[in-house]
C-alpha cells in the first residue's frame, strides 16, 4: 500500500527539534513521536507499506492518506530540516511610517522622515530566508503596514512560500471592502488587530480628527465580512474613564477580543501628555475595576489585560499571566519567554530583535543583535548574542544570582516579561545578558494582586 | 522491509536523522513494525524542553501565552 503526507501537513525539523509538523494556516509546530515521524517519512508515495497501528493512527489524525504509487507529497509537505533553532513565527514591521500621529508612538507621522520601509526586492529576499529557516506564520505590523505601496504583494509573497499571515496590526484607516476581498482572494484570513483607544478619546490618541469614525467603520466592515477583530486599547489617564463604555460597545459590534495595554513612558508620550501615564499599580487597579464591571454583565468578547490577566466570558474563567507555573509545575529548562523563543521580530530597518517591545530600548543604546541587510537571518538566529536573549531559560535567570534567584515567588513567576525587565527598572540594566526581574511582576506578587483579582472576580474560575 | 530499497531521497533523510549504529540495525529490519520499534527504542523522543516548543508538548499551564504579548 502507498501513502502520502497530506497536502495541509508539512514535516519539519530544526537544530533543536529534529522532527515536528505544521498544519497549513494554523499556528505552531506540533509534536510527533519518533515512531510517527519515521512512519511519515515512509509515506512518500513510493514505499510499499504494510498495515500498522502507527499508520492507522496517522491516517485517523488526518496526517497521511492512501494514494496511488508514485503520488509523492507536495514539495511543501516533504520533510525539510533547517540548520537553525526552531522559530515558527516572524513579527515583520513592513513599514515604519504611519499616517496617524499618535502622541505616544515613535512611528507617528511627525517622525515620518526618520522612518524606514522595506523595499519590495529586499522583502522578497527576507521572505526567502524566513522560509529557509522554517518560519510558518507572519504577523505584519508597522507603523501602519497598509501604507506600504506593495502591501498586498507582500501578503501574496508570504503565501507563495507556504507561510501564512496570522495577524495584521493596523489602525484600520485603509480597510475597505475591496481590501478585505483581496485578502480573502489570496487565502489570507488573519486576526485584524485594530487600535481603538476609546469612545471620545480615539481622535486625541491617534492625533487625527475623524479617526474614531473611520476605525469603528473598519471594525464593522471586518466583522461583517467574517474577519476576526482584536481591539487594542491604550490605558492611561486620558482613556481610563471611557474603558467601560468602550468595551461594551466593542462587544456589541462583534469584536472577538479586546486588549488593554498600559501606555508606557515613551519619550514622545512624556513630551505630549505629561502626567497622563498610569503607574503599573494604577494600571492594575484601573484594569481590575474595569474587569470587575465587565465580568458582572453578559458579554461575549474576550478581554485581555496586558501583563495581568485574560477573561473568557464563555467559560466564566480567567487566567493570570504573572503566574507562569502552577504549584509544582516549575522546571528549570522552560524558556524565560516563549514569545522571545518562538518569534523573531524584524524592524523596518532590518534589525532583528527578540520582540518589538525591546526594539526601542535596543535602538536608543545602539544594541544590535544583527541586521538582515548585512547578514543572513539564519546566521543571526544562530549567533551567540541572539541565542542568549531568545533562548534564555528560567534556570539561566535563576543562576544569574540577581533578585529572582532568592525570590520566594520565583517558581510561580519565573521572572516575568524580559522586555519589561529591561524597560521598567529605575537603574540601567547591564546589557541584554543581565536581564533580571520584571518589576511589574514583583509588584503583582508583593502586592497580593492574585487575591485582589480573586475577590473582584468571585464566581469566576481561575485557570 | 529492506531499507536499501527505499528511495534515494528517503535513504538520505534517514541517514541524516539516525546514527550510523541505528542505520545498520535498520538495514537488518525484516518489517516496518520492526523498523518502527527500533526507532522508538533508540531514545529519540523529544525532551521536556523540546516539547515546550511544540503545541501539545509539555504540560506547563501558563507558558507565557503569546496572546499576552502579541
Coordinates of C-alpha atoms in Angstrom, one line a residue, chain A:
Chain A
X1 CA 0.0 0.0 0.0
X2 CA 1.2 3.5 -0.7
X3 CA 0.7 6.5 1.5
X4 CA 1.5 10.2 1.2
X5 CA 1.6 13.1 3.7
X6 CA -1.5 15.2 3.3
X7 CA -1.2 18.5 1.5
X8 CA -2.1 20.5 4.5
X9 CA 0.7 18.9 6.6
X10 CA 4.4 19.8 6.4
X11 CA 7.1 17.8 8.1
X12 CA 9.9 19.9 9.5
X13 CA 13.0 19.6 11.7
X14 CA 15.4 22.1 13.2
X15 CA 18.7 22.0 15.0
X16 CA 16.9 21.7 18.4
X17 CA 13.7 19.9 17.3
X18 CA 14.6 17.1 14.9
X19 CA 11.0 16.5 13.9
X20 CA 7.6 18.1 14.2
X21 CA 4.8 19.1 11.7
X22 CA 3.0 22.2 10.7
X23 CA -0.7 22.3 9.7
X24 CA -1.4 24.8 6.9
X25 CA -2.6 28.2 8.2
X26 CA -2.5 27.0 11.8
X27 CA -0.1 28.3 14.4
X28 CA 2.8 26.4 15.9
X29 CA 4.6 23.2 15.2
X30 CA 3.1 20.0 16.6
X31 CA 4.8 17.1 18.3
X32 CA 5.4 13.7 16.9
X33 CA 6.8 10.6 18.5
X34 CA 9.9 9.2 16.8
X35 CA 7.8 6.3 15.6
X36 CA 5.2 8.6 14.0
X37 CA 7.9 10.7 12.4
X38 CA 9.7 7.8 10.8
X39 CA 6.4 6.4 9.6
X40 CA 5.5 9.7 8.0
X41 CA 8.9 9.8 6.2
X42 CA 7.9 6.4 4.7
X43 CA 4.7 8.0 3.4
X44 CA 6.4 9.2 0.3
X45 CA 4.2 7.6 -2.3
X46 CA 6.9 5.3 -3.5
X47 CA 7.5 3.0 -0.4
X48 CA 5.2 -0.1 -0.3
X49 CA 3.9 -0.2 3.3
X50 CA 2.4 -2.9 5.4
X51 CA -0.6 -2.2 7.6
X52 CA 0.5 -0.9 11.0
X53 CA -1.2 0.6 14.0
X54 CA 1.1 3.7 13.7
X55 CA 0.0 4.2 10.1
X56 CA -3.7 3.8 11.0
X57 CA -3.3 6.3 13.8
X58 CA -1.7 8.8 11.5
X59 CA -4.4 8.4 8.9
X60 CA -7.1 8.9 11.6
X61 CA -5.4 12.1 12.7
X62 CA -5.5 13.4 9.1
X63 CA -1.8 13.5 8.6
X64 CA -1.4 10.9 5.9
X65 CA -3.7 9.3 3.2
X66 CA -3.6 6.3 1.0
X67 CA -2.6 7.1 -2.6
X68 CA -1.5 5.6 -5.9
X69 CA 2.1 4.5 -6.3
X70 CA 4.2 7.5 -7.3
X71 CA 1.8 10.1 -5.8
X72 CA 4.5 11.9 -3.8
X73 CA 3.8 14.5 -1.1
X74 CA 3.9 18.1 -2.2
X75 CA 7.2 20.0 -2.0
X76 CA 5.8 22.0 0.9
X77 CA 4.8 18.8 2.8
X78 CA 8.0 16.9 2.3
X79 CA 10.4 16.8 5.3
X80 CA 12.9 19.6 5.5
X81 CA 15.5 20.1 8.2
X82 CA 16.6 23.6 8.9
X83 CA 20.0 24.3 10.4
X84 CA 18.8 27.0 12.8
X85 CA 17.0 26.6 16.1
X86 CA 13.2 26.3 15.8
X87 CA 11.5 29.7 15.3
X88 CA 8.0 29.2 13.9
X89 CA 6.9 32.9 13.8
X90 CA 8.0 36.2 12.5
X91 CA 6.8 39.7 13.5
X92 CA 7.5 41.8 10.5
X93 CA 7.5 45.6 10.6
X94 CA 6.6 46.2 7.0
X95 CA 6.8 49.9 7.2
X96 CA 8.0 52.3 10.0
X97 CA 5.8 55.0 8.5
X98 CA 2.3 55.8 9.7
X99 CA -0.5 58.1 8.5
X100 CA -1.6 58.7 12.1
X101 CA 0.1 60.9 14.6
X102 CA -0.3 59.2 17.9
X103 CA 1.1 61.2 20.9
X104 CA 2.6 58.1 22.4
X105 CA 4.2 56.4 19.4
X106 CA 7.6 56.8 17.9
X107 CA 6.3 55.8 14.5
X108 CA 3.9 58.8 14.4
X109 CA 3.5 60.8 11.2
X110 CA 5.5 63.6 12.8
X111 CA 8.6 61.3 12.7
X112 CA 8.0 60.1 9.1
X113 CA 11.3 61.4 7.8
X114 CA 13.1 59.2 10.3
X115 CA 11.2 56.1 9.3
X116 CA 12.4 53.2 7.1
X117 CA 10.4 50.9 4.9
X118 CA 11.2 47.6 3.2
X119 CA 11.9 47.7 -0.5
X120 CA 10.0 45.0 -2.3
X121 CA 13.1 43.4 -3.5
X122 CA 14.7 43.2 0.0
X123 CA 11.4 42.0 1.3
X124 CA 11.3 39.1 -1.1
X125 CA 14.9 38.2 -0.1
X126 CA 13.9 38.3 3.5
X127 CA 10.9 36.0 3.0
X128 CA 13.1 33.5 1.1
X129 CA 15.3 33.4 4.2
X130 CA 12.3 33.1 6.5
X131 CA 11.1 30.2 4.5
X132 CA 14.5 28.6 4.6
X133 CA 14.6 29.0 8.4
X134 CA 11.3 27.1 8.8
X135 CA 9.2 30.1 9.7
X136 CA 5.5 29.3 9.4
X137 CA 3.5 32.3 10.3
X138 CA 4.0 36.1 9.9
X139 CA 2.4 38.8 11.9
X140 CA 2.5 42.1 9.9
X141 CA 3.0 45.3 11.8
X142 CA 4.2 48.9 11.5
X143 CA 3.9 51.9 11.7
X144 CA 0.9 51.4 9.5
X145 CA 1.7 48.3 7.3
X146 CA -1.1 49.0 4.8
X147 CA 0.6 52.3 4.0
X148 CA 3.3 50.2 2.2
X149 CA 2.8 50.6 -1.5
X150 CA 3.2 46.9 -2.1
X151 CA 1.3 45.7 0.9
X152 CA -0.9 43.1 -1.0
X153 CA 2.0 41.9 -3.0
X154 CA 3.9 41.3 0.3
X155 CA 1.0 39.2 1.5
X156 CA 1.0 37.3 -1.7
X157 CA 4.7 36.6 -1.4
X158 CA 4.2 35.2 2.1
X159 CA 1.6 32.8 0.9
X160 CA 3.6 31.8 -2.2
X161 CA 6.2 30.4 0.1
X162 CA 3.8 28.3 2.1
X163 CA 3.8 30.6 5.0
X164 CA 0.7 32.5 6.2
X165 CA -0.3 35.8 7.8
X166 CA -1.8 35.1 11.2
X167 CA -2.3 38.7 12.4
X168 CA -2.2 42.2 11.0
X169 CA -1.7 45.2 13.3
X170 CA -3.3 48.2 11.8
X171 CA -5.0 51.5 12.6
X172 CA -7.8 50.4 10.2
X173 CA -7.7 53.6 8.1
X174 CA -7.1 51.7 4.9
X175 CA -9.6 48.9 5.5
X176 CA -12.5 48.8 3.0
X177 CA -14.5 46.0 1.3
X178 CA -12.0 45.8 -1.6
X179 CA -9.1 45.3 0.7
X180 CA -10.9 42.6 2.6
X181 CA -12.0 40.9 -0.6
X182 CA -8.4 41.0 -1.9
X183 CA -7.1 39.4 1.3
X184 CA -9.7 36.7 1.0
X185 CA -8.8 36.0 -2.6
X186 CA -5.2 35.4 -1.5
X187 CA -6.5 33.0 1.2
X188 CA -5.5 35.4 3.9
X189 CA -7.8 35.3 6.9
X190 CA -5.8 37.0 9.7
X191 CA -6.8 38.3 13.0
X192 CA -7.2 42.0 12.4
X193 CA -5.6 43.7 15.4
X194 CA -7.1 47.2 15.2
X195 CA -6.1 50.0 17.6
X196 CA -9.0 51.7 19.2
X197 CA -8.4 53.8 22.3
X198 CA -11.9 54.5 23.5
X199 CA -15.1 56.3 22.7
X200 CA -14.4 60.1 22.8
X201 CA -10.6 59.5 23.2
X202 CA -9.6 57.9 20.0
X203 CA -9.1 61.1 17.9
X204 CA -6.8 62.5 20.5
X205 CA -4.9 59.2 21.0
X206 CA -4.4 58.9 17.2
X207 CA -3.7 62.6 16.6
X208 CA -6.2 62.7 13.7
X209 CA -9.7 64.2 13.6
X210 CA -12.2 61.6 12.4
X211 CA -10.1 58.6 13.4
X212 CA -12.8 57.3 15.7
X213 CA -15.4 57.2 13.0
X214 CA -13.0 55.6 10.5
X215 CA -11.7 53.0 12.9
X216 CA -15.2 51.9 14.1
X217 CA -16.3 51.6 10.5
X218 CA -13.2 49.5 9.8
X219 CA -14.1 47.2 12.7
X220 CA -17.7 46.9 11.5
X221 CA -16.5 46.0 8.0
X222 CA -14.1 43.4 9.2
X223 CA -16.8 41.8 11.4
X224 CA -19.4 41.9 8.6
X225 CA -17.0 40.2 6.2
X226 CA -16.1 37.4 8.6
X227 CA -12.7 38.7 9.8
X228 CA -12.0 38.3 13.5
X229 CA -11.1 41.5 15.2
X230 CA -9.0 42.1 18.3
X231 CA -9.2 45.7 19.5
X232 CA -6.0 47.2 21.1
X233 CA -6.9 49.8 23.7
X234 CA -4.3 52.1 25.3
X235 CA -4.8 52.6 29.1
X236 CA -3.8 55.9 30.6
X237 CA -5.4 58.8 32.4
X238 CA -7.0 60.1 29.2
X239 CA -8.7 56.9 28.3
X240 CA -9.4 55.4 31.7
X241 CA -12.8 57.0 32.1
X242 CA -14.1 55.6 28.8
X243 CA -13.0 52.0 29.1
X244 CA -16.2 50.5 30.5
X245 CA -18.4 52.0 27.8
X246 CA -15.9 51.3 25.1
X247 CA -15.6 47.6 25.9
X248 CA -19.4 47.2 25.9
X249 CA -19.6 49.0 22.6
X250 CA -16.9 46.8 21.0
X251 CA -18.6 43.7 22.3
X252 CA -21.9 44.8 20.7
X253 CA -20.0 45.3 17.4
X254 CA -19.0 41.6 17.5
X255 CA -15.3 42.2 18.2
X256 CA -13.7 38.8 19.3
X257 CA -11.3 40.3 21.9
X258 CA -10.1 43.5 23.3
X259 CA -6.7 44.0 24.9
X260 CA -6.0 46.8 27.4
X261 CA -2.4 48.0 27.2
X262 CA -0.7 50.4 29.6
X263 CA 0.7 53.4 27.7
X264 CA 4.3 53.3 28.6
X265 CA 6.7 56.2 29.4
X266 CA 8.0 56.7 25.8
X267 CA 9.8 60.0 25.3
X268 CA 7.1 61.1 22.9
X269 CA 4.3 60.4 25.3
X270 CA 6.1 62.1 28.1
X271 CA 6.5 65.2 25.9
X272 CA 2.9 65.2 24.6
X273 CA 0.9 64.1 27.7
X274 CA 3.0 64.6 30.8
X275 CA 1.2 63.2 33.8
X276 CA -1.1 61.0 31.8
X277 CA 0.8 57.8 32.4
X278 CA -0.6 55.4 34.9
X279 CA 2.0 53.7 37.2
X280 CA 1.9 50.0 37.0
X281 CA 0.0 49.8 40.2
X282 CA -2.6 52.3 38.9
X283 CA -2.8 50.4 35.7
X284 CA -3.5 47.2 37.6
X285 CA -6.1 48.9 39.8
X286 CA -7.9 50.6 36.9
X287 CA -7.9 47.5 34.8
X288 CA -9.1 45.3 37.6
X289 CA -12.0 47.6 38.2
X290 CA -12.9 47.5 34.5
X291 CA -12.7 43.7 34.6
X292 CA -14.9 43.5 37.6
X293 CA -17.6 45.6 35.9
X294 CA -17.2 43.7 32.6
X295 CA -17.5 40.3 34.4
X296 CA -20.7 41.5 36.1
X297 CA -22.6 41.7 32.8
X298 CA -23.3 39.3 29.9
X299 CA -20.6 39.6 27.4
X300 CA -19.1 37.5 24.6
X301 CA -15.9 39.3 23.8
X302 CA -12.7 38.0 25.5
X303 CA -10.8 40.6 27.4
X304 CA -7.0 40.7 27.8
X305 CA -5.3 43.0 30.2
X306 CA -1.7 43.1 29.0
X307 CA 0.7 41.5 31.5
X308 CA -2.1 40.9 34.0
X309 CA -4.9 38.6 33.0
X310 CA -7.4 37.4 30.5
X311 CA -11.1 37.0 30.9
X312 CA -13.1 34.4 29.0
X313 CA -16.9 35.1 29.4
X314 CA -17.8 31.9 27.5
X315 CA -16.3 29.7 30.2
X316 CA -16.6 32.3 33.1
X317 CA -12.9 31.9 33.7
X318 CA -9.8 34.0 33.9
X319 CA -6.1 33.4 33.6
X320 CA -3.3 35.2 35.4
X321 CA -0.3 36.0 33.2
X322 CA 2.1 36.6 36.1
X323 CA 1.5 33.1 37.4
X324 CA 3.7 31.3 35.0
X325 CA 3.7 27.9 36.7
X326 CA 1.1 26.2 38.8
X327 CA 2.4 24.8 42.1
X328 CA 4.9 22.0 41.5
X329 CA 5.0 22.6 37.7
X330 CA 8.1 24.7 37.6
X331 CA 11.1 23.3 35.7
X332 CA 14.4 25.0 35.0
X333 CA 14.6 24.2 31.3
X334 CA 11.5 26.3 30.3
X335 CA 12.0 29.3 28.2
X336 CA 12.2 32.7 30.0
X337 CA 9.8 34.0 27.4
X338 CA 8.0 31.8 24.9
X339 CA 7.3 34.8 22.8
X340 CA 11.0 35.6 22.5
X341 CA 11.8 31.9 21.9
X342 CA 9.2 31.3 19.2
X343 CA 9.0 34.5 17.4
X344 CA 11.7 36.7 15.7
X345 CA 10.8 40.3 15.2
X346 CA 12.3 42.3 12.4
X347 CA 12.1 46.1 12.2
X348 CA 11.5 48.1 9.1
X349 CA 15.3 48.9 9.2
X350 CA 16.1 45.2 9.1
X351 CA 17.2 45.0 12.8
X352 CA 16.4 41.6 14.4
X353 CA 15.0 41.9 17.9
X354 CA 13.5 39.2 20.2
X355 CA 10.3 41.4 20.4
X356 CA 9.2 44.8 19.3
X357 CA 8.8 45.9 22.9
X358 CA 12.6 45.7 23.2
X359 CA 13.3 47.4 19.9
X360 CA 13.2 51.0 21.3
X361 CA 15.5 50.1 24.2
X362 CA 18.0 48.5 21.8
X363 CA 17.8 51.4 19.3
X364 CA 18.4 54.0 21.9
X365 CA 21.5 52.2 23.3
X366 CA 22.9 51.1 19.9
X367 CA 22.5 47.4 20.8
X368 CA 22.2 45.2 17.7
X369 CA 21.6 41.5 17.6
X370 CA 22.1 41.7 13.8
X371 CA 20.6 43.2 10.7
X372 CA 19.3 41.1 7.9
X373 CA 20.5 43.7 5.3
X374 CA 24.0 42.8 6.5
X375 CA 23.8 39.1 7.5
X376 CA 21.5 36.2 6.6
X377 CA 18.7 35.6 9.0
X378 CA 19.9 32.1 9.7
X379 CA 23.3 33.4 10.9
X380 CA 21.7 35.9 13.2
X381 CA 19.4 33.3 14.7
X382 CA 22.4 31.1 15.3
X383 CA 24.5 33.9 16.8
X384 CA 25.6 33.8 20.4
X385 CA 24.1 37.1 21.3
X386 CA 20.7 36.3 19.8
X387 CA 20.6 32.8 21.4
X388 CA 21.5 34.4 24.8
X389 CA 18.3 36.5 24.7
X390 CA 15.9 34.3 22.8
X391 CA 16.9 31.0 24.4
X392 CA 17.2 32.3 27.9
X393 CA 15.7 29.8 30.3
X394 CA 14.2 30.3 33.7
X395 CA 17.1 28.2 35.1
X396 CA 19.6 30.6 33.4
X397 CA 17.8 33.5 35.1
X398 CA 18.0 31.9 38.5
X399 CA 21.7 31.2 38.0
X400 CA 22.5 34.8 37.3
X401 CA 22.0 35.4 41.1
X402 CA 20.1 38.6 40.8
X403 CA 16.8 39.5 42.5
X404 CA 15.0 36.5 41.0
X405 CA 17.4 33.9 42.4
X406 CA 16.3 34.5 46.0
X407 CA 12.7 35.4 45.5
X408 CA 10.1 33.1 47.1
X409 CA 7.7 33.7 44.3
X410 CA 10.2 32.6 41.6
X411 CA 8.8 29.2 40.9
X412 CA 5.4 30.7 40.2
X413 CA 6.6 33.8 38.5
X414 CA 9.8 32.8 36.6
X415 CA 10.9 36.4 36.3
X416 CA 8.1 37.8 34.2
X417 CA 8.5 39.6 31.0
X418 CA 12.1 40.2 29.8
X419 CA 11.1 43.3 27.9
X420 CA 9.6 44.9 31.0
X421 CA 12.7 43.8 32.9
X422 CA 14.7 45.9 30.6
X423 CA 12.4 48.9 30.3
X424 CA 10.9 49.4 33.8
X425 CA 13.8 49.3 36.3
X426 CA 14.9 52.6 37.7
X427 CA 18.5 51.7 37.2
X428 CA 20.1 50.7 33.9
X429 CA 20.3 47.0 33.2
X430 CA 23.9 46.0 32.4
X431 CA 23.2 44.8 28.9
X432 CA 20.9 42.1 27.5
X433 CA 22.9 39.2 29.2
X434 CA 21.9 40.6 32.6
X435 CA 18.2 40.9 32.2
X436 CA 16.7 40.1 35.7
X437 CA 13.3 40.6 37.3
X438 CA 10.3 42.3 35.7
X439 CA 9.3 44.9 38.3
X440 CA 5.6 44.7 37.3
X441 CA 5.5 41.0 38.5
X442 CA 7.4 41.8 41.7
X443 CA 4.6 44.3 42.3
X444 CA 1.9 41.7 41.4
X445 CA 3.2 39.2 43.9
X446 CA 4.3 41.5 46.7
X447 CA 1.0 43.5 46.4
X448 CA -1.1 40.3 46.7
X449 CA -2.8 41.1 43.4
X450 CA -3.7 37.4 43.0
X451 CA -6.1 37.7 46.0
X452 CA -7.4 41.0 44.9
X453 CA -8.3 39.6 41.5
X454 CA -9.9 36.6 43.0
X455 CA -12.1 38.8 45.2
X456 CA -13.1 41.1 42.3
X457 CA -13.8 38.1 40.1
X458 CA -15.6 36.0 42.6
X459 CA -17.7 33.4 40.9
X460 CA -15.2 33.0 38.1
X461 CA -12.8 30.1 37.8
X462 CA -9.1 30.8 37.7
X463 CA -7.4 28.5 35.2

